[in-house]
Tab-separated table of C-alpha atoms in Angstrom:
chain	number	residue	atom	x	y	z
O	1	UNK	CA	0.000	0.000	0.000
O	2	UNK	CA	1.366	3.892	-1.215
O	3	UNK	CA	1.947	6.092	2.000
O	4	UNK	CA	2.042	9.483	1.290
O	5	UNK	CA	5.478	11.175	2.252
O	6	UNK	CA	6.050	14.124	4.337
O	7	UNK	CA	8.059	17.193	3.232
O	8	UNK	CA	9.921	17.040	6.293
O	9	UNK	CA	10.951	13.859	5.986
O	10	UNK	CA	11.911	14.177	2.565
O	11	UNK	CA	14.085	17.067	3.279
O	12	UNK	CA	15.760	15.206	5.589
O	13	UNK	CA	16.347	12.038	3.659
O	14	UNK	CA	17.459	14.147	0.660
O	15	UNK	CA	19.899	16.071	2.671
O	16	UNK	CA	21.975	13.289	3.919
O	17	UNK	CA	21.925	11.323	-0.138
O	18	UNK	CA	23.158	14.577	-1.202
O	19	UNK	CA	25.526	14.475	1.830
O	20	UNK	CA	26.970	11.185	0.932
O	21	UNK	CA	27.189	12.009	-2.971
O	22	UNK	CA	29.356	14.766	-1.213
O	23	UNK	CA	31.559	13.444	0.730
O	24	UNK	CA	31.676	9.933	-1.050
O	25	UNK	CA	31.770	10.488	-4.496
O	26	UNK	CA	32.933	14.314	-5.817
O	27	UNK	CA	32.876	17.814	-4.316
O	28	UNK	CA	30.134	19.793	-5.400
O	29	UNK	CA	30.926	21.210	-8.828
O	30	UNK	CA	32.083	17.569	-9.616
O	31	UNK	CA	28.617	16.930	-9.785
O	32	UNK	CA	28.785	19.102	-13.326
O	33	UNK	CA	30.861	17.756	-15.905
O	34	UNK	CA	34.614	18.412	-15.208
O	35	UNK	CA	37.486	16.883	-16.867
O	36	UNK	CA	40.071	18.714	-15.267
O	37	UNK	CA	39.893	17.662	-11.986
O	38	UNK	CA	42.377	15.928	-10.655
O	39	UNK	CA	42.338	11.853	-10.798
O	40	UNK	CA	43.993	11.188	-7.923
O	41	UNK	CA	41.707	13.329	-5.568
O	42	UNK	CA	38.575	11.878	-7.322
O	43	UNK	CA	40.027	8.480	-6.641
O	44	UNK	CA	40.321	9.210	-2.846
O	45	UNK	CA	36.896	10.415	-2.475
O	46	UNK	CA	35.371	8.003	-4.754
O	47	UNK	CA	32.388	5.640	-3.040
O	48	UNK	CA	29.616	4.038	-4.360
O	49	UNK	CA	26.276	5.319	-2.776
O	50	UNK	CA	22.223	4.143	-2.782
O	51	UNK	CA	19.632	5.686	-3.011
O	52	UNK	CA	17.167	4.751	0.415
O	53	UNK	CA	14.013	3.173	-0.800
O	54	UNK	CA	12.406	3.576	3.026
O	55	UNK	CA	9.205	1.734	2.372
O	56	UNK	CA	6.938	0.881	-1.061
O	57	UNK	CA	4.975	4.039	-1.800
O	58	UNK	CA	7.631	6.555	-1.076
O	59	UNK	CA	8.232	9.329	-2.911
O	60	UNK	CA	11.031	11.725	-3.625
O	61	UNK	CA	10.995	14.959	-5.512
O	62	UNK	CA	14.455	15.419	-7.052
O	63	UNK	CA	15.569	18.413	-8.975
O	64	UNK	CA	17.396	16.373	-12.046
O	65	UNK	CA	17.314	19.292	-14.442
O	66	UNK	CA	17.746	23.135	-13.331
O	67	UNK	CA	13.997	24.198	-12.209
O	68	UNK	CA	12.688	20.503	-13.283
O	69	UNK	CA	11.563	18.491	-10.520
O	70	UNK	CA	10.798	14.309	-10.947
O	71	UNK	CA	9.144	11.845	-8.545
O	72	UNK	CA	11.294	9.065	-7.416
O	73	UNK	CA	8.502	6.213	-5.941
O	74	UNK	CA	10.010	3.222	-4.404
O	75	UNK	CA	7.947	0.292	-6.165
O	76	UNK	CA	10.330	-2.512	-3.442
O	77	UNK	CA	12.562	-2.245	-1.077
O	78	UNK	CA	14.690	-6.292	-1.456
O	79	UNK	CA	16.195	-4.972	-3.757
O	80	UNK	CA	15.701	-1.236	-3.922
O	81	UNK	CA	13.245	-0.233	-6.930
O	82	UNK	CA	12.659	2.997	-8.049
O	83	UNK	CA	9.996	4.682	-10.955
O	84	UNK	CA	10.446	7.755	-12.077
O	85	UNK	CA	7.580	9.080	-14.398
O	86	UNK	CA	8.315	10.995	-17.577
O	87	UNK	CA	11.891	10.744	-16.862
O	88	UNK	CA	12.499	10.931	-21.026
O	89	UNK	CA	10.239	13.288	-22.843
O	90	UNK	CA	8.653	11.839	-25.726
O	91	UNK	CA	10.495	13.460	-28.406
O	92	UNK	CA	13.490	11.499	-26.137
O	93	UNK	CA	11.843	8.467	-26.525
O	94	UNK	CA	11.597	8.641	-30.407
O	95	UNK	CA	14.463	9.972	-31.088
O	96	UNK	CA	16.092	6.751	-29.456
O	97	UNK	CA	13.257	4.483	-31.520
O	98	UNK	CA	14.099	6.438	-34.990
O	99	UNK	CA	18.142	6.193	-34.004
O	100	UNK	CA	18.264	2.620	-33.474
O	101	UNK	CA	16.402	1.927	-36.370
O	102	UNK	CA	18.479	4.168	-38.458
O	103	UNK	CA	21.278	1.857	-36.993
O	104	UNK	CA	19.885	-1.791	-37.754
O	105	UNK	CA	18.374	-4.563	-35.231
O	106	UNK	CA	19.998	-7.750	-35.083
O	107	UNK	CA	19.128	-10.919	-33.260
O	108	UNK	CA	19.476	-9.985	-28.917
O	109	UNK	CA	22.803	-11.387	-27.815
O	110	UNK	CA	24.976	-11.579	-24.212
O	111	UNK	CA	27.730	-9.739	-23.938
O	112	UNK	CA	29.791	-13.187	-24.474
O	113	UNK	CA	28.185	-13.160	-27.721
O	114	UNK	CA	29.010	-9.640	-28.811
O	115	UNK	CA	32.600	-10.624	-27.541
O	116	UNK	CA	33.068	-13.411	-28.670
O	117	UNK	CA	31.610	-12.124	-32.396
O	118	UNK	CA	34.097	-9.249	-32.624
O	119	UNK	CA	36.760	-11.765	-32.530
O	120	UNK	CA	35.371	-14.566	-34.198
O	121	UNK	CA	36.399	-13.782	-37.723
O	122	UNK	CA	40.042	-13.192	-37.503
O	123	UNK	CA	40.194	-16.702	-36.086
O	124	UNK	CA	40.883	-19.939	-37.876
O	125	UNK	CA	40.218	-23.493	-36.786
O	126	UNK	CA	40.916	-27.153	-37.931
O	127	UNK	CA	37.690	-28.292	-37.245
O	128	UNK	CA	34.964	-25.213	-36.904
O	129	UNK	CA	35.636	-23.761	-39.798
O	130	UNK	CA	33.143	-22.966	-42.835
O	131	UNK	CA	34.204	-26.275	-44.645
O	132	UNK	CA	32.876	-28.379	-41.935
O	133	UNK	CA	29.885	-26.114	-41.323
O	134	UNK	CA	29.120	-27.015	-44.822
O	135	UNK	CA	29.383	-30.795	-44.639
O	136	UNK	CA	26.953	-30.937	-41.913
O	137	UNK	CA	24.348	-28.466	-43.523
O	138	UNK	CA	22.764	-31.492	-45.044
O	139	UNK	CA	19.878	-29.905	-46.762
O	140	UNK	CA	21.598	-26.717	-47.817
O	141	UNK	CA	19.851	-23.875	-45.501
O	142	UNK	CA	22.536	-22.159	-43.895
O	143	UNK	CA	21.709	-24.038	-41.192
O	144	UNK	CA	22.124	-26.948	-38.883
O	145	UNK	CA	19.212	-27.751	-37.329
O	146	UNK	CA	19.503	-30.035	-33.580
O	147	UNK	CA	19.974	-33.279	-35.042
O	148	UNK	CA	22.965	-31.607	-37.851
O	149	UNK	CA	24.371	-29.933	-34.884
O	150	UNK	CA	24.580	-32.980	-32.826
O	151	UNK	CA	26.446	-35.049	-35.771
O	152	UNK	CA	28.946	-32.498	-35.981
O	153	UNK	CA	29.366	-32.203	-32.339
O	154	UNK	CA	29.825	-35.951	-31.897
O	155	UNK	CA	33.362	-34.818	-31.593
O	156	UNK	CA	33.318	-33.355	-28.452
O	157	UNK	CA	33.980	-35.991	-25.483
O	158	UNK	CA	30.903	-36.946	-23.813
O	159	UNK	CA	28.599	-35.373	-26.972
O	160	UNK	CA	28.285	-39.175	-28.344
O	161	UNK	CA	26.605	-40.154	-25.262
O	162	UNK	CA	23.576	-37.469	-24.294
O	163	UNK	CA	20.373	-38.803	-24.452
O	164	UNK	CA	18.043	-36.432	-26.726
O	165	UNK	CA	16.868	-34.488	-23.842
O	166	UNK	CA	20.775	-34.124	-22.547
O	167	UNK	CA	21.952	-32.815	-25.674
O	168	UNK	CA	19.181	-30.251	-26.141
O	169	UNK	CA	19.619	-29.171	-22.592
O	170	UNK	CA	23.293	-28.611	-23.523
O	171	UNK	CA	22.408	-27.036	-27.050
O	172	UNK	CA	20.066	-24.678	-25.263
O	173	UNK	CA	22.481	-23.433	-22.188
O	174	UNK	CA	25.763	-23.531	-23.937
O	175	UNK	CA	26.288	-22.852	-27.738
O	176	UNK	CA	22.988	-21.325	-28.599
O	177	UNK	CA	23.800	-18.035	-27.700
O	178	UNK	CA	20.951	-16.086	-29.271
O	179	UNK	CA	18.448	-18.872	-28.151
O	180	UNK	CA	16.826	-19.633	-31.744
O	181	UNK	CA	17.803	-23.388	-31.390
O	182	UNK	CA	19.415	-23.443	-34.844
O	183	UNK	CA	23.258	-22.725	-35.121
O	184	UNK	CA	24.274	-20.778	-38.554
O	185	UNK	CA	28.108	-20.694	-39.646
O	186	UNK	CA	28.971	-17.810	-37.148
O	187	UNK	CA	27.760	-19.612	-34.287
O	188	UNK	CA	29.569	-22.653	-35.359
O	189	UNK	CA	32.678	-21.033	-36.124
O	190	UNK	CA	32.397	-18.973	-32.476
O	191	UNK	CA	32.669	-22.686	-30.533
O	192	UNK	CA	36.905	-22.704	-29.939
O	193	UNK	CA	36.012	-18.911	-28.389
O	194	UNK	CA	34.104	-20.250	-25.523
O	195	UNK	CA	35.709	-23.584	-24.722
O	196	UNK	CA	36.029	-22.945	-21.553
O	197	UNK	CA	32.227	-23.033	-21.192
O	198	UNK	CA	32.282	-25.527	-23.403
O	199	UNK	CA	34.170	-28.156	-21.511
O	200	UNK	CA	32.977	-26.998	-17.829
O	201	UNK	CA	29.356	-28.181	-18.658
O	202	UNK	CA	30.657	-31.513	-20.343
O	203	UNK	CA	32.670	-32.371	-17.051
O	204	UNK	CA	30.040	-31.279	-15.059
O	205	UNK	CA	27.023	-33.114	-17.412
O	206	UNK	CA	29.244	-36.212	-18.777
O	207	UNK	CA	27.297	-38.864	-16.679
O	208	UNK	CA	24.431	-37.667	-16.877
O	209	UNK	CA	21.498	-39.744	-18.362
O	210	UNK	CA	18.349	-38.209	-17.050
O	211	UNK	CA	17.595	-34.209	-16.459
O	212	UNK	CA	17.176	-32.802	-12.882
O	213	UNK	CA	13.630	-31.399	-12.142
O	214	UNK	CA	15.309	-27.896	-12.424
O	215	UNK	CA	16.969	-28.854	-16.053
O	216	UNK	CA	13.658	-29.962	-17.161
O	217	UNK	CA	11.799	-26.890	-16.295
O	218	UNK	CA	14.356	-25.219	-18.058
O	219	UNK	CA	14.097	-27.128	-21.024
O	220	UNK	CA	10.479	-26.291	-21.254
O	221	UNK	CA	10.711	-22.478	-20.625
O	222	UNK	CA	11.873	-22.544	-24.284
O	223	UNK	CA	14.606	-20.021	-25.695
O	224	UNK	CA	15.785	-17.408	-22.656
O	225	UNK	CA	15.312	-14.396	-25.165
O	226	UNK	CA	13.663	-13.227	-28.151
O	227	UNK	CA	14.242	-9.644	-29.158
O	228	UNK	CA	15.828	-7.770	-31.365
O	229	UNK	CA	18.576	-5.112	-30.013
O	230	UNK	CA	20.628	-2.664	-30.994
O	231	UNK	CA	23.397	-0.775	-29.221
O	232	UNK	CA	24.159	3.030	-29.038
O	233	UNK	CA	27.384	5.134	-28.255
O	234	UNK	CA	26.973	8.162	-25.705
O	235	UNK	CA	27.996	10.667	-28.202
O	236	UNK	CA	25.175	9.007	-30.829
O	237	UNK	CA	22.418	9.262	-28.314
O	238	UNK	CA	22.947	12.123	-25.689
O	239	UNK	CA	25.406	14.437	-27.722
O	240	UNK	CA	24.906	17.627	-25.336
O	241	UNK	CA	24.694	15.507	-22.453
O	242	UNK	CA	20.996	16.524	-21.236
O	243	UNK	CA	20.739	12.575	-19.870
O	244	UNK	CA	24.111	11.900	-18.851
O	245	UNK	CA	23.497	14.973	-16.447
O	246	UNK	CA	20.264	13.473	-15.613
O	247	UNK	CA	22.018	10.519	-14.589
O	248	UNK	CA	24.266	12.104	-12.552
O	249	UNK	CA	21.585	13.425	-10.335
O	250	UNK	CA	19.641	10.822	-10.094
O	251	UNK	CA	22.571	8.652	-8.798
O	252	UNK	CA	24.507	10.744	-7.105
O	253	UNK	CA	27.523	8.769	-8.549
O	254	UNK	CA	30.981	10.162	-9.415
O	255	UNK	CA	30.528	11.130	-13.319
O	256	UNK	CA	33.790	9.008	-14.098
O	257	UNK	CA	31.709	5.696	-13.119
O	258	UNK	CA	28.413	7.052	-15.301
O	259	UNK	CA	31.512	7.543	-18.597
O	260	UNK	CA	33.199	4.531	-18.356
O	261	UNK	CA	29.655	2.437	-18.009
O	262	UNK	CA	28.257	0.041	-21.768
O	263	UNK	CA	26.695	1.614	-24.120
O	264	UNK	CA	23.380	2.186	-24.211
O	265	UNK	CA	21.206	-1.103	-25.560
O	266	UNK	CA	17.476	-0.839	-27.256
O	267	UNK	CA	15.627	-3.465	-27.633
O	268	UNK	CA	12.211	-4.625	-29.337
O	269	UNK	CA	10.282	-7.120	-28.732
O	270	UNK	CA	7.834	-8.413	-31.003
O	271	UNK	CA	4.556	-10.675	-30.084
O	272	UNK	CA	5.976	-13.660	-28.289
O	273	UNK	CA	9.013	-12.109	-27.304
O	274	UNK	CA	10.280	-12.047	-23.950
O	275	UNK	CA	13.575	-12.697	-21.478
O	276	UNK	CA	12.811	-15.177	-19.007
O	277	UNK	CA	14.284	-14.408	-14.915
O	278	UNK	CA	17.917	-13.249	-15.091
O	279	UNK	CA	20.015	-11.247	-13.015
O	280	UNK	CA	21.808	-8.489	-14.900
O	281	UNK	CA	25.326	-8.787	-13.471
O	282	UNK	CA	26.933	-12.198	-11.427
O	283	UNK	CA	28.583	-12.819	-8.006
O	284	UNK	CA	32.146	-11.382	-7.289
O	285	UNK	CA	34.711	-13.476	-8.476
O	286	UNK	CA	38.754	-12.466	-8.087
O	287	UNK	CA	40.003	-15.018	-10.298
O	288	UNK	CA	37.548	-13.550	-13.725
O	289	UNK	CA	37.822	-10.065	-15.015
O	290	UNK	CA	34.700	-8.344	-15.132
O	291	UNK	CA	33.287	-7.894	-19.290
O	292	UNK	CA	33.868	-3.904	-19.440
O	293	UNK	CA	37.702	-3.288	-18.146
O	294	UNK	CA	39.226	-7.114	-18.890
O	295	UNK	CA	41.082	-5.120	-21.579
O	296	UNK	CA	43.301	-3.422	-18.991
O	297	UNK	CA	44.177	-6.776	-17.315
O	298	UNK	CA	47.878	-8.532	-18.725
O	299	UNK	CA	46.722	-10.700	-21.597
O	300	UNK	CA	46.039	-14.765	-20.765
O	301	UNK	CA	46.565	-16.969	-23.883
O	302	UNK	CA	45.224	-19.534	-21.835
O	303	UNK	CA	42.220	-17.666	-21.054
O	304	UNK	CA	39.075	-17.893	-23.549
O	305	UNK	CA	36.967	-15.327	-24.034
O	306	UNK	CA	34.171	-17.054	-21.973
O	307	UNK	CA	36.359	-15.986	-18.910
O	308	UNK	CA	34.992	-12.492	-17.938
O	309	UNK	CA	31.903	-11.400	-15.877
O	310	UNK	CA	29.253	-8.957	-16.238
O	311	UNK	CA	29.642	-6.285	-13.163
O	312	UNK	CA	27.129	-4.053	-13.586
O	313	UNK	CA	26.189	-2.178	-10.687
O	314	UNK	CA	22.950	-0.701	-11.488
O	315	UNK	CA	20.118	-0.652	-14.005
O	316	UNK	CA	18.289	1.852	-15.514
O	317	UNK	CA	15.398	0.708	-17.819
O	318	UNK	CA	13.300	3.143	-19.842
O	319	UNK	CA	10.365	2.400	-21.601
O	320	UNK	CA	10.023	4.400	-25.233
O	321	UNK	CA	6.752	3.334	-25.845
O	322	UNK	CA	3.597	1.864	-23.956
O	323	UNK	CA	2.757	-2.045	-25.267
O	324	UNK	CA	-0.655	-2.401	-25.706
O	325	UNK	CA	-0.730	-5.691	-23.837
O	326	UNK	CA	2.003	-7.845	-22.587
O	327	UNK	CA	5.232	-6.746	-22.088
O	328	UNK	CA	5.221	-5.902	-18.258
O	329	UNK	CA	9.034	-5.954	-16.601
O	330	UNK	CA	8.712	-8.810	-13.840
O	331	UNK	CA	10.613	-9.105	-10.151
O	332	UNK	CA	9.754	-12.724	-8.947
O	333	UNK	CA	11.010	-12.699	-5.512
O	334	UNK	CA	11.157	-8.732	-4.882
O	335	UNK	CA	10.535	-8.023	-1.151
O	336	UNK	CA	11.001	-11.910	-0.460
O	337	UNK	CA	11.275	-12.569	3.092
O	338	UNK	CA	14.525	-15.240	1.418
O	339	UNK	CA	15.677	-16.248	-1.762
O	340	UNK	CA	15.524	-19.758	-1.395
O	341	UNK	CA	13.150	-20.676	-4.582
O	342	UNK	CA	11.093	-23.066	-2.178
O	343	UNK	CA	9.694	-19.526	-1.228
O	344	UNK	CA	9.410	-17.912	-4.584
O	345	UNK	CA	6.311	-15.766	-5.183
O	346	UNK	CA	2.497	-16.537	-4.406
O	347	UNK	CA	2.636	-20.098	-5.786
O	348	UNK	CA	6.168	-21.537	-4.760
O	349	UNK	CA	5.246	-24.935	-6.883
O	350	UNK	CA	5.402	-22.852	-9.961
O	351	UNK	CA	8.679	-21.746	-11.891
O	352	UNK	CA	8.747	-17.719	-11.882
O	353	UNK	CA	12.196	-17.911	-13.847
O	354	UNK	CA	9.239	-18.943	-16.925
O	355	UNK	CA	7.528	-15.643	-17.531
O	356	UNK	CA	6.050	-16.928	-20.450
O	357	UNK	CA	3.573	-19.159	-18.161
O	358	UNK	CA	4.221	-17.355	-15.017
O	359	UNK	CA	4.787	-13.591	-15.496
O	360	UNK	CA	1.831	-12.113	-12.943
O	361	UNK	CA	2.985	-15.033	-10.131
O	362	UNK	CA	5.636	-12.380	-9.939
O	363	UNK	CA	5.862	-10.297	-6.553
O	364	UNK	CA	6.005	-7.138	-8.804
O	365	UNK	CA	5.280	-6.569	-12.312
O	366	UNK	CA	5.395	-3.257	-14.005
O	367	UNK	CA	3.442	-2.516	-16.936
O	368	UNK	CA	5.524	-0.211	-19.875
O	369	UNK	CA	5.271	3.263	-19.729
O	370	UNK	CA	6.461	5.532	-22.358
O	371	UNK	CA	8.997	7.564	-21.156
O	372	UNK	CA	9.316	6.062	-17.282
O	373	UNK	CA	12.259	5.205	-15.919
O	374	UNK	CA	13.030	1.857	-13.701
O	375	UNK	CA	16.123	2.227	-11.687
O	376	UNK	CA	17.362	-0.714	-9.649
O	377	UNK	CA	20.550	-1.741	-7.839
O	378	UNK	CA	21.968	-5.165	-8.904
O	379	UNK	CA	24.217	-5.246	-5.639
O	380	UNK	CA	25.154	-4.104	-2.447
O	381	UNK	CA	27.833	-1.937	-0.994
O	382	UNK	CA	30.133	-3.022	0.613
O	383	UNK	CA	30.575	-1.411	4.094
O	384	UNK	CA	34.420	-1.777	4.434
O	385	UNK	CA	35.258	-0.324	1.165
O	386	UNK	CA	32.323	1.195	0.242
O	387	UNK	CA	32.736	-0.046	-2.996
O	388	UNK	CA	30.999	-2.799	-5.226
O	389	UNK	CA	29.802	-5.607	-2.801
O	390	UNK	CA	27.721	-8.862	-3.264
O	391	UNK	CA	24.884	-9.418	-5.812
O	392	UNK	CA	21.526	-8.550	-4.758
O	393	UNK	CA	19.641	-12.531	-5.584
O	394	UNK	CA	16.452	-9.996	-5.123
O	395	UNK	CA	17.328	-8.140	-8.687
O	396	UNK	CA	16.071	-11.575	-10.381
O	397	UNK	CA	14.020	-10.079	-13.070
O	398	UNK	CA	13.356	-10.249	-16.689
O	399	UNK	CA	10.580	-9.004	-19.820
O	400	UNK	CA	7.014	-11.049	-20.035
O	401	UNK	CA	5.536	-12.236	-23.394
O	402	UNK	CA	4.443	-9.427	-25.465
O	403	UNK	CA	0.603	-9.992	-26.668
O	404	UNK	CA	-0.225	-7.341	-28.684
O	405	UNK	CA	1.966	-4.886	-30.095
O	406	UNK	CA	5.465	-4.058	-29.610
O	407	UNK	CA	7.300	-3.542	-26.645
O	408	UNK	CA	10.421	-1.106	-26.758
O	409	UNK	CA	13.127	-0.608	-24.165
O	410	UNK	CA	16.366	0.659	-23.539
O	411	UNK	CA	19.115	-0.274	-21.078
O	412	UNK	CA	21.772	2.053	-19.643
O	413	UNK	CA	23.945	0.086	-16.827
O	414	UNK	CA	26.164	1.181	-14.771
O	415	UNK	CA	28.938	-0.830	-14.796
O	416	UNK	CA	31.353	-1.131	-11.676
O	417	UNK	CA	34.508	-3.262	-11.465
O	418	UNK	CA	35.115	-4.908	-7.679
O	419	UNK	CA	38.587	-4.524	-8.591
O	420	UNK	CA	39.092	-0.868	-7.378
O	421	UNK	CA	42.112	-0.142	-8.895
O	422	UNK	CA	40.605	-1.042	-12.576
């Protein structure tokens, strides 16, 4: 249930966030875009800082623009989700919808995929190679279809073995990176890039003969994703800054984090398209570079490129259209009293990760908006450092089927390494 907020209390709250962004983060005219200060003061002052959700129903009015005031409503609290109305204007909205179509959809991938597809093409291999692509592409479709891929993956140790359901399983979770559940030349080619994966989830799967209950349900969730994305560069989308100084204010981050984050991602999603439960960044790991800095680490050879983590701190989702049905953005187990799945939702015997089935057994669904804003934090702080801390389980979320119409989105996250220094 809403609760109405007091000024007072506002004032208050506001005071110390603005206090922190202070004294943990930049100086005050850091707050405004400045390239000349000096790194090694920002450094020292640098911190990582939330915004307090209190309780669902609160509201914050936040001056994000000179004279322009927005309301920040917590929608949870486990983990901390925020709605800000009207956040992009509507010429915003289509300017981003016209842009990205200027620039050309293609096919939603991770960012292994768009790593591993930057790279693929300077590579050459004994095996996956075009040659061999072809001799498996029985009928001639530029395709191999699951029973094509599993011939030519007979290779691999264990492959030989699967029963149907085994192989599809491992089909599904490992090479079928854009989750169409047919492989074309490209994806074939991309298989010595991600090895590593490759090989983990043999070992792990070798003796298997029969799925787990939690493989099966997977199985039958279908393909993870279907969309259609596109990515934009800062300078393509906010040349005069107008949202990266948004940003700034709404976050109270230092502006060197809100630079340095991925570009910004739009995605459509046609009827039937959806992204079943996910969490948009993984648990801290020492031993794997984190997706957006593993460029400044000393080179591996022995490293494939499946060996990097996504660290993103925060989300920001913004809807540039409404959908006319279908479409809503779903937290399963937001304000969970745990995260043990046992516990999931309204109906713990059903599986919430499925949002095609399952998308209103969520705790919280939110229908799209044109031009709201959905700001979330994928983890915690952590109290030592006060830098990146643990994943937030709670930020399990993901896109329900669209029904009628389209459904259009874009992503800016705020990526973080745990690795301070990077």
């Amino acid at each position: 249930m809403y609760v109405k907020n007091t000024f007072r209390l506002d004032m208050i709250r506001l005071i110390i966030f603005c206090s922190l962004m202070r004294a943990r983060t930049v100086v005050a005219q850091d707050l405004a875009i400045d390239d000349k200060a000096d790194p090694s003061e920002a450094e020292e002052r640098m911190r990582l800082v939330q915004l307090d959700p209190v309780e669902v129903g609160h509201i914050y009015t936040m001056e994000l623009e000179p004279g322009k005031f927005y309301q920040v409503k917590t929608a949870a609290v486990k983990p901390p989700i925020f709605l800000i109305s009207d956040f992009l204007t509507s010429e915003e909205c289509d300017q981003l919808k016209s842009l990205a179509e200027s620039k050309g959809f293609e096919t939603s991938q991770t960012v292994l995929q768009k790593s591993v597809d930057s790279r693929v093409d300077s590579t050459t291999d004994d095996f996956f190679n075009n040659d061999t692509f072809n001799k498996y592409d029985e009928d001639n479709n530029k395709h191999l279809d699951m029973e094509e891929t599993r011939r030519a993956l007979n290779k691999l140790e264990g492959v030989s073995n699967m029963t149907e359901a085994v192989f599809q399983l491992f089909f599904d979770s490992v090479v079928d990176l854009n989750s169409n559940r047919i492989m074309s030349s490209l994806e074939f080619r991309r298989i010595p890039m991600i090895m590593t994966k490759v090989d983990k989830w043999l070992r792990d799967n070798v003796s298997n003969h029969e799925l787990t209950p939690e493989q099966i349900k997977k199985l039958e969730r279908g393909p993870s994703r279907i969309s259609k994305q596109v990515w934009l560069k800062r300078q393509e989308y906010d040349p005069n800054d107008a949202l990266f100084k948004r940003l700034l204010k709404l976050t109270g981050l230092h502006s060197d984090i809100i630079k340095t984050s991925e570009d910004m991602q739009v995605v459509r999603y046609s009827p039937g398209g959806h992204y079943h439960a996910h969490h948009d960044s993984i648990k801290l790991n020492e031993t794997v570079p984190c997706a957006h800095t593993k460029h400044l680490y000393p080179p591996d050879p022995k490293r494939h490129l499946v060996a990097n983590r996504i660290c993103r701190y925060a989300t920001i989702l913004y809807y540039l259209a409404d959908t006319e049905e279908g479409g809503e953005t779903a937290f399963p187990v937001a304000d969970n009293e745990t995260y043990f799945p046992g516990t999931w939702g309204k109906n713990s015997t059903t599986d919430l990760m499925d949002l095609t089935h399952h998308c209103k057994d969520a705790n919280l669904y939110l229908k799209p908006k044109k031009g709201m804003a959905v700001m979330w934090y994928n983890h915690f702080i952590d109290e030592k450092t006060g830098w990146l801390g643990g994943l937030n389980k709670f930020s399990l979320h993901g896109g329900c089927d669209v029904i009628k119409g389209e459904k259009w989105i874009a992503n800016n996250w705020i990526t973080v390494d745990n690795n301070y220094d990077m």
